[in-house]
mmCIF file of C-alpha atoms (C1' of nucleotides) and ligand atoms in Angstrom:
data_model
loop_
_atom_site.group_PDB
_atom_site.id
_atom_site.type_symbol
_atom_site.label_atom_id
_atom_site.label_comp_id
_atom_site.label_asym_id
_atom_site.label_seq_id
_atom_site.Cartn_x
_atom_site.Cartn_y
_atom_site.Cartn_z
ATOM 1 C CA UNK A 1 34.997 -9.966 -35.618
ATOM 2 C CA UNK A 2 31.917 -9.634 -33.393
ATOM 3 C CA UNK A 3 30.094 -13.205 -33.212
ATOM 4 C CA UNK A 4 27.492 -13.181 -30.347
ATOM 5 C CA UNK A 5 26.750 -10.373 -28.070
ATOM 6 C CA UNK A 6 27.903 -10.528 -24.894
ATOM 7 C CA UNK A 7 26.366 -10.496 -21.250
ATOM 8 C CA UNK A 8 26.170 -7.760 -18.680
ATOM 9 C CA UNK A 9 27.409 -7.720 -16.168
ATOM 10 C CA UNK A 10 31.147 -7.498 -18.076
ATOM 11 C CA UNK A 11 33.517 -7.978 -15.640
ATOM 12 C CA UNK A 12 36.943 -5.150 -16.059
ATOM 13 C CA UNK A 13 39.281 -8.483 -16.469
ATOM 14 C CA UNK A 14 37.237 -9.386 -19.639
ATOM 15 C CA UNK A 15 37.807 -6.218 -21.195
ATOM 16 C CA UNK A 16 40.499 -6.443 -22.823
ATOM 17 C CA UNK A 17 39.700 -9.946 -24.931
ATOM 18 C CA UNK A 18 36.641 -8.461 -25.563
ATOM 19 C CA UNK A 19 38.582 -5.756 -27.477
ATOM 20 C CA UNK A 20 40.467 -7.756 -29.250
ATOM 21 C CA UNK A 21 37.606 -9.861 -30.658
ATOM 22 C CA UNK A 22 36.363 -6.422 -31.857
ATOM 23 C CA UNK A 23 39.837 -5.799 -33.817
ATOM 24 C CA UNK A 24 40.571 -2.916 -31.408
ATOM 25 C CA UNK A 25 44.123 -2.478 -30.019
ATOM 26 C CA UNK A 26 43.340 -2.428 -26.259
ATOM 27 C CA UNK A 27 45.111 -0.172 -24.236
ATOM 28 C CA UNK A 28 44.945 1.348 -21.057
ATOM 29 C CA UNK A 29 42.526 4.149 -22.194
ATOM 30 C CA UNK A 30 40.379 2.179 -24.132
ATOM 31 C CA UNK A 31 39.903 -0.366 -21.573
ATOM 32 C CA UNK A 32 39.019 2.564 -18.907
ATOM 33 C CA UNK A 33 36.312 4.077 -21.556
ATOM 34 C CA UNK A 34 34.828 0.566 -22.428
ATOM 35 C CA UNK A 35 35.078 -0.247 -18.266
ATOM 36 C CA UNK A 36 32.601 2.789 -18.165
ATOM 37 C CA UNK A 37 29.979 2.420 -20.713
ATOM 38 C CA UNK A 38 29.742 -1.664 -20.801
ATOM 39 C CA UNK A 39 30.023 -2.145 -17.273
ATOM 40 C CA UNK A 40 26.055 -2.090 -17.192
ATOM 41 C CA UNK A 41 23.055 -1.709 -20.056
ATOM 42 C CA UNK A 42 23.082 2.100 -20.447
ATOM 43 C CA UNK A 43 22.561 5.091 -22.641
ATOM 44 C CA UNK A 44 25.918 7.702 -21.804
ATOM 45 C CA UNK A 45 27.199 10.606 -24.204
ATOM 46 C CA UNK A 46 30.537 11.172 -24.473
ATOM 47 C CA UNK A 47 30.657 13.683 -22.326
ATOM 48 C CA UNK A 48 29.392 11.491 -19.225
ATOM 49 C CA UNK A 49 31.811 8.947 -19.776
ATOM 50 C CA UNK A 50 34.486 11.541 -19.465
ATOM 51 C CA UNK A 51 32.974 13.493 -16.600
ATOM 52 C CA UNK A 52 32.590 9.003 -15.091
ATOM 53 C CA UNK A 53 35.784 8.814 -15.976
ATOM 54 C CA UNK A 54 37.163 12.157 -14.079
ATOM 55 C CA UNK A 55 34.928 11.343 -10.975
ATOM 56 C CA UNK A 56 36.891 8.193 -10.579
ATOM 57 C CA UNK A 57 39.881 9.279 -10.962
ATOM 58 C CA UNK A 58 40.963 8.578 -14.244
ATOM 59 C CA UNK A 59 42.585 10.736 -16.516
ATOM 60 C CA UNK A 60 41.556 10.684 -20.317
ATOM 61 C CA UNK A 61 41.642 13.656 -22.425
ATOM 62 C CA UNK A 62 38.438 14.731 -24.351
ATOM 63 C CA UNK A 63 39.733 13.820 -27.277
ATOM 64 C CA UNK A 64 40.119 10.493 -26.726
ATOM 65 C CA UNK A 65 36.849 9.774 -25.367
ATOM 66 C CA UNK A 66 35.049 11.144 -28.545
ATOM 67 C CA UNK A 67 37.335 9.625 -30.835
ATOM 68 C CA UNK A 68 36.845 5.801 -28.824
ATOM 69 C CA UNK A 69 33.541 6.051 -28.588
ATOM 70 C CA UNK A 70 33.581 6.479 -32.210
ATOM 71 C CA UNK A 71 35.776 3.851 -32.856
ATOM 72 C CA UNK A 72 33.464 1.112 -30.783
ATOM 73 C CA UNK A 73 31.014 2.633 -32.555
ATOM 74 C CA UNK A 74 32.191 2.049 -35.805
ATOM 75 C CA UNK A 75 33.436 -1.526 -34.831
ATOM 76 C CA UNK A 76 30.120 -2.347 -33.900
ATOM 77 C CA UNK A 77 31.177 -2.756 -30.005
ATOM 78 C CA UNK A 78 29.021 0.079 -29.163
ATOM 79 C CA UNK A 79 25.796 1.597 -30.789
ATOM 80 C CA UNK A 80 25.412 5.792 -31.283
ATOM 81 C CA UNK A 81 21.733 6.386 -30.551
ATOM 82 C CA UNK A 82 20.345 9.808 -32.572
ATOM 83 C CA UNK A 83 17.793 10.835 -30.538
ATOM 84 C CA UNK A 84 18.394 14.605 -28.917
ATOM 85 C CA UNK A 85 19.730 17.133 -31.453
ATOM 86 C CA UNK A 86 22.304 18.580 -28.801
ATOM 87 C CA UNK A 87 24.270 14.890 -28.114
ATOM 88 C CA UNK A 88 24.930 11.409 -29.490
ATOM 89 C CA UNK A 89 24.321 8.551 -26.742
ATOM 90 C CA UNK A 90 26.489 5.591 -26.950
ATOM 91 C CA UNK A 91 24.498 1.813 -26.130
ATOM 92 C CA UNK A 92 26.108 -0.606 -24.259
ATOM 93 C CA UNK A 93 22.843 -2.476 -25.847
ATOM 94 C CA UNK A 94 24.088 -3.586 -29.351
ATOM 95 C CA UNK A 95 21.404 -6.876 -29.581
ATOM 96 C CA UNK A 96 18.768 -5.095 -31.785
ATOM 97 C CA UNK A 97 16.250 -3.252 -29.930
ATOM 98 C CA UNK A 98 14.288 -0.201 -30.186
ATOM 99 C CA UNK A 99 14.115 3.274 -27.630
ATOM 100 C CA UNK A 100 11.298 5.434 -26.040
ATOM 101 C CA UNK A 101 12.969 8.480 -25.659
ATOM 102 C CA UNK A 102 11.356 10.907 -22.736
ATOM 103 C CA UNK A 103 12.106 14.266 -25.024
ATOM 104 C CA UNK A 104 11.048 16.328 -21.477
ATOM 105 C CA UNK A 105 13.457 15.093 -19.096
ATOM 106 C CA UNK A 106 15.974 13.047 -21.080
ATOM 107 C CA UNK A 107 15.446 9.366 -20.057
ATOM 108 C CA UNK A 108 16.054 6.866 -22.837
ATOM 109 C CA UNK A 109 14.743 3.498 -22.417
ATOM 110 C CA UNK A 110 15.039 0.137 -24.235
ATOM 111 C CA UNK A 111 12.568 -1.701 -25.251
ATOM 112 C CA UNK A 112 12.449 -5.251 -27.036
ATOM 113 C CA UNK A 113 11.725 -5.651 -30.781
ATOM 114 C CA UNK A 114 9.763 -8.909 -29.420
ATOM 115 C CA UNK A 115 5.998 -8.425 -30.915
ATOM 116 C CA UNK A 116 6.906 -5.541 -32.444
ATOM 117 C CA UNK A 117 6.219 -6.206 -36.633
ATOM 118 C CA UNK A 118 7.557 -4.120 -38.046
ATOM 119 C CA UNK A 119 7.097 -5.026 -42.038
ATOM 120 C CA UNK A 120 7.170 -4.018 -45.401
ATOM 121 C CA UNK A 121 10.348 -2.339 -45.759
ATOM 122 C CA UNK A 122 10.978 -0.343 -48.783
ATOM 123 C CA UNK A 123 13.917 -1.723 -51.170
ATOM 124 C CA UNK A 124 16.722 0.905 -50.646
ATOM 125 C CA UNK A 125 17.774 2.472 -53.468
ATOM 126 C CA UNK A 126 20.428 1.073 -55.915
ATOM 127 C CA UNK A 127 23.965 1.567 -54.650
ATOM 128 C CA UNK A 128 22.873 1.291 -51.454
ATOM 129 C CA UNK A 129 21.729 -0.554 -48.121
ATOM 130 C CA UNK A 130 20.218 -1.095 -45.247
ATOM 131 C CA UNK A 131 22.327 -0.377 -42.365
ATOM 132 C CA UNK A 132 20.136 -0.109 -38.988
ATOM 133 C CA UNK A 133 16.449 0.445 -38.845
ATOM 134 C CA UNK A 134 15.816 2.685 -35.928
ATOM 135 C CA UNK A 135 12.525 2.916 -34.584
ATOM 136 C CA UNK A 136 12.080 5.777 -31.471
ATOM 137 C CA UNK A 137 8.697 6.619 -29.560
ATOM 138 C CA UNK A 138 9.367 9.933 -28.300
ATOM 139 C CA UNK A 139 7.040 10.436 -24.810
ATOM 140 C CA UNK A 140 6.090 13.570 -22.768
ATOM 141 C CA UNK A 141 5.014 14.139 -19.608
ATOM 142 C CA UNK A 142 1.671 14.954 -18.675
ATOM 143 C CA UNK A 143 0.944 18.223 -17.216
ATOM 144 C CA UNK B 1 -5.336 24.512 -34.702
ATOM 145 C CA UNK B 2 -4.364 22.271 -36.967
ATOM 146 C CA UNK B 3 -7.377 20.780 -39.216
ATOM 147 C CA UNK B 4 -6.758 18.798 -42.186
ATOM 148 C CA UNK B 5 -2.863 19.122 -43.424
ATOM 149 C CA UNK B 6 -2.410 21.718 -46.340
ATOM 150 C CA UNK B 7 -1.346 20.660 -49.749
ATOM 151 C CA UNK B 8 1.785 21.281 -52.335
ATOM 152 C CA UNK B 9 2.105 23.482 -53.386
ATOM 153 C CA UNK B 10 1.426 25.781 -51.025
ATOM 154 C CA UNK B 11 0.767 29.742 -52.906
ATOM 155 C CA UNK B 12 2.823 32.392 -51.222
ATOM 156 C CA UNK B 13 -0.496 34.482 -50.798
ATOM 157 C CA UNK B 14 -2.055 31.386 -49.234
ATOM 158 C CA UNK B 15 0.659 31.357 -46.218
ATOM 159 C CA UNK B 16 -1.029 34.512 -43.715
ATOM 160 C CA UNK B 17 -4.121 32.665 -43.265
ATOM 161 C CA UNK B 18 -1.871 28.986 -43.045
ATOM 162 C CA UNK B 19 -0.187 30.350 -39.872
ATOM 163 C CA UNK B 20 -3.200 32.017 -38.242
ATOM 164 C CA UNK B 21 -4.924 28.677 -38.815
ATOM 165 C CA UNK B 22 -1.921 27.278 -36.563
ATOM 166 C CA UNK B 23 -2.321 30.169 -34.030
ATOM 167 C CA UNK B 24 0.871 31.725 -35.975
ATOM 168 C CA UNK B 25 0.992 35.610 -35.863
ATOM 169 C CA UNK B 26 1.950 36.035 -39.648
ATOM 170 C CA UNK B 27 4.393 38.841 -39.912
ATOM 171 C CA UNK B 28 6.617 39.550 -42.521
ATOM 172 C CA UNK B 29 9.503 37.588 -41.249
ATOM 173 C CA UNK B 30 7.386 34.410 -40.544
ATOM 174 C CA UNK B 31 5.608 34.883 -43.904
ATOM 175 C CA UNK B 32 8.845 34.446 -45.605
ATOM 176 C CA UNK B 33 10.646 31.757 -43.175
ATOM 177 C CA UNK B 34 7.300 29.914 -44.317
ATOM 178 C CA UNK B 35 7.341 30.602 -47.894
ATOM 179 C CA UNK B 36 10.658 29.299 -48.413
ATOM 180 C CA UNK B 37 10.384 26.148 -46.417
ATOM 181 C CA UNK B 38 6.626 25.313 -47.241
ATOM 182 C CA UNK B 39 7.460 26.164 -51.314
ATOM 183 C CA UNK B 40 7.109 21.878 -51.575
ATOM 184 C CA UNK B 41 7.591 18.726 -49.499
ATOM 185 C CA UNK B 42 11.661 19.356 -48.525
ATOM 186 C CA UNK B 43 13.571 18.905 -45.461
ATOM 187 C CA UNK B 44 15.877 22.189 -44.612
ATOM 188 C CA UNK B 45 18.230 22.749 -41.267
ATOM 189 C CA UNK B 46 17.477 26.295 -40.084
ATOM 190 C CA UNK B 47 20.821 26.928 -41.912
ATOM 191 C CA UNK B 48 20.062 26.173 -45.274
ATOM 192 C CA UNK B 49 16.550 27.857 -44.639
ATOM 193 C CA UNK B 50 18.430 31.170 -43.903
ATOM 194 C CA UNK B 51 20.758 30.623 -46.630
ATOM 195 C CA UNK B 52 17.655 30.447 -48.961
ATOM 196 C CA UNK B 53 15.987 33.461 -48.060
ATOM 197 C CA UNK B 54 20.029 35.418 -47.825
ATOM 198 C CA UNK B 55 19.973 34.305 -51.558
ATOM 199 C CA UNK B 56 16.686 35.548 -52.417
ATOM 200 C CA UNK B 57 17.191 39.205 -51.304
ATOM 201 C CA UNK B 58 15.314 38.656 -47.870
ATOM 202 C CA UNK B 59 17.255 39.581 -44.932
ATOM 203 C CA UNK B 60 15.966 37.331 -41.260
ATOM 204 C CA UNK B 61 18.207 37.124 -38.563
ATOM 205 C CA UNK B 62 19.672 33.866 -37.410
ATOM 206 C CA UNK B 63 17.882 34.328 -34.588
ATOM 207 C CA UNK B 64 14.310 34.952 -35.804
ATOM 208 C CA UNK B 65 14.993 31.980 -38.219
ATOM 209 C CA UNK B 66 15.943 29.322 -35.128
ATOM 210 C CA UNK B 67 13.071 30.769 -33.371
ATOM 211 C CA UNK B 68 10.492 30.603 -35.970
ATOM 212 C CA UNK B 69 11.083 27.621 -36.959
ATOM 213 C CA UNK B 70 11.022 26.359 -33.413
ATOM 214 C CA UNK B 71 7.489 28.323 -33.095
ATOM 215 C CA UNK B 72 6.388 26.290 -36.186
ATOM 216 C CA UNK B 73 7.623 22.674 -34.913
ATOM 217 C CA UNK B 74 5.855 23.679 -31.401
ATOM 218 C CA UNK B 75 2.405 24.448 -33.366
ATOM 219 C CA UNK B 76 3.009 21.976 -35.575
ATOM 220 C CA UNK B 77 2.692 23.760 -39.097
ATOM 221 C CA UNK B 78 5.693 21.890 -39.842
ATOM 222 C CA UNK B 79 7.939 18.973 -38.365
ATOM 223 C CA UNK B 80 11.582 18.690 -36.859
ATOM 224 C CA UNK B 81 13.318 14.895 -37.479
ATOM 225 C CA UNK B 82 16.487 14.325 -35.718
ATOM 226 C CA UNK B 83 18.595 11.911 -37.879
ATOM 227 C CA UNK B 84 22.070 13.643 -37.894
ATOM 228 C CA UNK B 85 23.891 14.297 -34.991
ATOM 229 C CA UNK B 86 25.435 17.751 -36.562
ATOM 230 C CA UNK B 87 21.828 19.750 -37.007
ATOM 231 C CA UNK B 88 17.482 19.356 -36.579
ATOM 232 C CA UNK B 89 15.894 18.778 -40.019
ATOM 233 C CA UNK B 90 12.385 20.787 -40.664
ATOM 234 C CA UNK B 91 10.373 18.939 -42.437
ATOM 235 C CA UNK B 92 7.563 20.722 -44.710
ATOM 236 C CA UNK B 93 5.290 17.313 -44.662
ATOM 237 C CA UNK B 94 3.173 16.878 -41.638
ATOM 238 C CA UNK B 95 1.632 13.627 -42.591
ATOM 239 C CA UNK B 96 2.193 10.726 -41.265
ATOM 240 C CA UNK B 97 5.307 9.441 -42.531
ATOM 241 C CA UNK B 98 8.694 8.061 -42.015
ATOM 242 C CA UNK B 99 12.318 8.245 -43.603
ATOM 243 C CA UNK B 100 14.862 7.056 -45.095
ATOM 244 C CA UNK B 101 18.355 8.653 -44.132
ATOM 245 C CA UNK B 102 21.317 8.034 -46.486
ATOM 246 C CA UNK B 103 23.897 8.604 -43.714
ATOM 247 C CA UNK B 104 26.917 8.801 -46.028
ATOM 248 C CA UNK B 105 25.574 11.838 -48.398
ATOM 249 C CA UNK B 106 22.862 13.480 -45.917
ATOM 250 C CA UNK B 107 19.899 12.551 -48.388
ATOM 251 C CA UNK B 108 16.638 12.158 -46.331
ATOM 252 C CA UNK B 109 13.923 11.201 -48.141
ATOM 253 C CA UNK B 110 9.931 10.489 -46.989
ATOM 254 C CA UNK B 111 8.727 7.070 -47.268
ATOM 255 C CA UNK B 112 4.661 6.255 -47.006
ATOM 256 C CA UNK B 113 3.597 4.747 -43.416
ATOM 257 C CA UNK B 114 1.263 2.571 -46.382
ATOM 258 C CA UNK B 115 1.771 -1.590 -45.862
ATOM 259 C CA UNK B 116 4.547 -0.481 -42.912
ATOM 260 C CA UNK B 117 2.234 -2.081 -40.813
ATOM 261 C CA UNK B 118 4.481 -1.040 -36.678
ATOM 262 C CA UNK B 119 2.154 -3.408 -33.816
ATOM 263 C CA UNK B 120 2.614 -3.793 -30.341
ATOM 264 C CA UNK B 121 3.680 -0.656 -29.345
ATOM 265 C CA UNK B 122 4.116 -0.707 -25.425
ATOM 266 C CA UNK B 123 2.293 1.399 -23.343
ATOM 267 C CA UNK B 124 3.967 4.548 -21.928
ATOM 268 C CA UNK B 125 5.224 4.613 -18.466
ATOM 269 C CA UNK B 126 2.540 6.805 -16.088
ATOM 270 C CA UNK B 127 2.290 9.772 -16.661
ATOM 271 C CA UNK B 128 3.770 10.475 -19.950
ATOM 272 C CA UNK B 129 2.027 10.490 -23.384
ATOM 273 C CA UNK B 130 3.496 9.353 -26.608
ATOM 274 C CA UNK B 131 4.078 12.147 -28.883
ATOM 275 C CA UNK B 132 5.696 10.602 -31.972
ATOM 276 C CA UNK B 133 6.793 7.179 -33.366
ATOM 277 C CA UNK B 134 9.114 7.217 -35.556
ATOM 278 C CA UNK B 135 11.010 5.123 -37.795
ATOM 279 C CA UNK B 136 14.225 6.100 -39.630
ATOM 280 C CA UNK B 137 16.082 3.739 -41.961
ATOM 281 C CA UNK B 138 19.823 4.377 -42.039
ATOM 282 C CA UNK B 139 21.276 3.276 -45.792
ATOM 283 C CA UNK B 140 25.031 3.658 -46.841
ATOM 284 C CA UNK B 141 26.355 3.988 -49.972
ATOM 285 C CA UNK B 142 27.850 0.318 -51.461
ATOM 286 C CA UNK B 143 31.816 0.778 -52.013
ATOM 287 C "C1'" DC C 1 -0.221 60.467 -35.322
ATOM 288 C "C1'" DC C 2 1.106 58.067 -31.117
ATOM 289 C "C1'" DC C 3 1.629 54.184 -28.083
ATOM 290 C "C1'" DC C 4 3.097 49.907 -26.600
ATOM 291 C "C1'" DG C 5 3.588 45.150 -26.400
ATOM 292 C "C1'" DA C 6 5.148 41.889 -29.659
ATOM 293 C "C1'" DT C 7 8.654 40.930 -32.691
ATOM 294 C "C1'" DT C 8 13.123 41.296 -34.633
ATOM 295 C "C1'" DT C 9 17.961 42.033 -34.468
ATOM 296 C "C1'" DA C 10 23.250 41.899 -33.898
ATOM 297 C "C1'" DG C 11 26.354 39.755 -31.876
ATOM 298 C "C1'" DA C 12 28.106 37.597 -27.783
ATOM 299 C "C1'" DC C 13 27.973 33.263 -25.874
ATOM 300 C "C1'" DT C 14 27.501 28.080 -24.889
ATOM 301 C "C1'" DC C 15 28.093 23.493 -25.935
ATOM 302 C "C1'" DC C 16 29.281 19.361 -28.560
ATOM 303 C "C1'" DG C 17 32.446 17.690 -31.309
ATOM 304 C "C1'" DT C 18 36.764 17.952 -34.373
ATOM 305 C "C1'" DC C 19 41.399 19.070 -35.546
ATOM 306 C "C1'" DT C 20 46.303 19.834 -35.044
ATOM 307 C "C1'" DA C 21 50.775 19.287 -33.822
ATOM 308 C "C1'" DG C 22 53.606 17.947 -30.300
ATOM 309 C "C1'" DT C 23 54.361 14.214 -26.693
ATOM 310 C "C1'" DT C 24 54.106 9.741 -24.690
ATOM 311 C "C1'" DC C 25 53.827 4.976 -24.828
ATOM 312 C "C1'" DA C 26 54.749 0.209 -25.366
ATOM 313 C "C1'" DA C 27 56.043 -3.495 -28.281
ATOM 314 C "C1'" DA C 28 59.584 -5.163 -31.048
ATOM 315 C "C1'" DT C 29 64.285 -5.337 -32.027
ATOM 316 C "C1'" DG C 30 69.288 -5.706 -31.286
ATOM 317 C "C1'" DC D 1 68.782 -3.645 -21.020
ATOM 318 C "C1'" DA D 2 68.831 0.238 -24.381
ATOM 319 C "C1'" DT D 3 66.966 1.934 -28.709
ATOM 320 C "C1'" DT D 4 63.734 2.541 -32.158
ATOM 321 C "C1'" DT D 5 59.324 3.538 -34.089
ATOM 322 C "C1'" DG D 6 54.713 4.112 -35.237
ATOM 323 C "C1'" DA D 7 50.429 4.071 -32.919
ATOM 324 C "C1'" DA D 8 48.007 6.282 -29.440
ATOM 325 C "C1'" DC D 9 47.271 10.098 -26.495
ATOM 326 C "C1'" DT D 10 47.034 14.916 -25.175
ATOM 327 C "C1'" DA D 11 46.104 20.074 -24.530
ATOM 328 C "C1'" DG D 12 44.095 23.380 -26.318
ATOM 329 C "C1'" DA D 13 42.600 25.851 -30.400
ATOM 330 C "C1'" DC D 14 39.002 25.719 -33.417
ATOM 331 C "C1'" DG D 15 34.301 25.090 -35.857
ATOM 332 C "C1'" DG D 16 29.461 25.007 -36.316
ATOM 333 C "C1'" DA D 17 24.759 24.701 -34.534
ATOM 334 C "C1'" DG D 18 21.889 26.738 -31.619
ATOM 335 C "C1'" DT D 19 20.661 30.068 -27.600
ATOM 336 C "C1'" DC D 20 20.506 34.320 -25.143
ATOM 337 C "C1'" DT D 21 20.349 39.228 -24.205
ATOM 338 C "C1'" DA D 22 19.475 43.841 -24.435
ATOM 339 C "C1'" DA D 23 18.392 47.239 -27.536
ATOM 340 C "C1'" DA D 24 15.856 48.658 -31.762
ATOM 341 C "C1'" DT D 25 11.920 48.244 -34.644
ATOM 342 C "C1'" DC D 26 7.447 47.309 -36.066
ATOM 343 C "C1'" DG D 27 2.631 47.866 -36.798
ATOM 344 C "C1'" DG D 28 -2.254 47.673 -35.369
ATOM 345 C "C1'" DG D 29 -5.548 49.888 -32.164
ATOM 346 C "C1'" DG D 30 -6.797 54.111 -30.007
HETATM 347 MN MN1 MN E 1 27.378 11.021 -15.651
HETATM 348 MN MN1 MN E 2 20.219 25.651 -49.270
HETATM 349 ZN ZN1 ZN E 3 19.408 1.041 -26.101
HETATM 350 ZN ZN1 ZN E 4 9.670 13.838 -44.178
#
DNA sequence: CCCCGATTTAGACTCCGTCTAGTTCAAATG
DNA sequence: CATTTGAACTAGACGGAGTCTAAATCGGGG
């Protein structure tokens, strides 16, 4: 499950294999929902993959868009990115990488942990650990 | 505005002259909204900060709650740090500091910026400022 | 004591996300 | 090819956090 990350652009014929290797089942939903958000590098909450989704003419319920983004989520073939307290963003991004979130207008941006040192960790406390270290530079615009 | 950060504990007779240091009209209401959340170094949801003062005999709207504690984040007497999806933590510490976030149990807990040494930030696009970095470290409980 | 703008309030409302219970689907079987 | 069967999907109700609105209240200055 989940060796090396793959490369955009992912072409709709790949799909499928791809969500296999993932240990999802893929059928014709999921492969429309994954279609949407890997088909580039991009930030989209679950609601803009369904309204993507509607605009092309594809019918998913609600439902299932929220509970397969979940599911990549949770199967590591998507990141969630906590950012904005009214919506989760799913990542098409999952190589490790950090965000500069624009809190005024809404843009989310990657940028590269390259030369970014980020050291001296603390130990996490017994029973558990680490899971993702998320670092986000939230930016305004000038007046 | 906004000198040198205030220390715990912070006196309930010491909180008028607090939030007209911050530019904070101190009425009754925002006297007690600030009482309850500056008591100690804690992280409350606007929720569990109404809950608090419902408990203790003192009755806030919802509304004057959300707002207030909005008015505080925006004159920075105290903090907001989005790490769950479901609701905006207010965070009584306003030094510089980051946190750990135990997603399974909701436990967020303050971790010194001391030895975490964070280089190479990248400049903001033009014309926007950086207004926060911060750094959240997601932890799970071990089965 | 009165005035008046600032503040507070109840409760309706919005929005994101979840849940439920019934329906559809597609793969496997005979 | 027809049947079975459990996983997946669906519509729509529901929940909770947060916002909005219009009316009531407050309290400091005159
Ligand atoms: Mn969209
Ligand atoms: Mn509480
Ligand atoms: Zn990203
Ligand atoms: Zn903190």
């Amino acid at each position: 499950m989940a060796s090396a990350t793959h490369l955009f652009p992912i072409r709709h014929d790949a799909i499928p294999s791809l969500l296999q290797k993932y240990g999802i089942v893929p059928t014709t939903q999921r492969i429309e929902i994954a279609a949407t958000l890997l088909c580039e590098r991009q930030h989209l909450s679950a609601d803009q993959v369904l309204k993507r989704l509607t605009e092309h003419g594809v019918s998913v319920s609600k439902a299932t868009v929220y509970n397969t983004l979940g599911l990549f989520a949770e199967r590591s073939l998507v990141r969630q990115v906590i950012v904005d307290p009214a919506k989760v963003f799913y990542d098409s991004n999952t190589e490790p990488h950090h965000h500069v979130y624009n809190v005024d207008d809404g843009t989310l941006i990657d940028i590269d942990t390259a030369n970014m040192c980020l050291e001296q960790i603390p130990y996490p406390p017994r029973g558990t650990f680490v899971e993702t270290v998320d670092i986000v530079i939230r930016i305004r615009n000038t007046v």
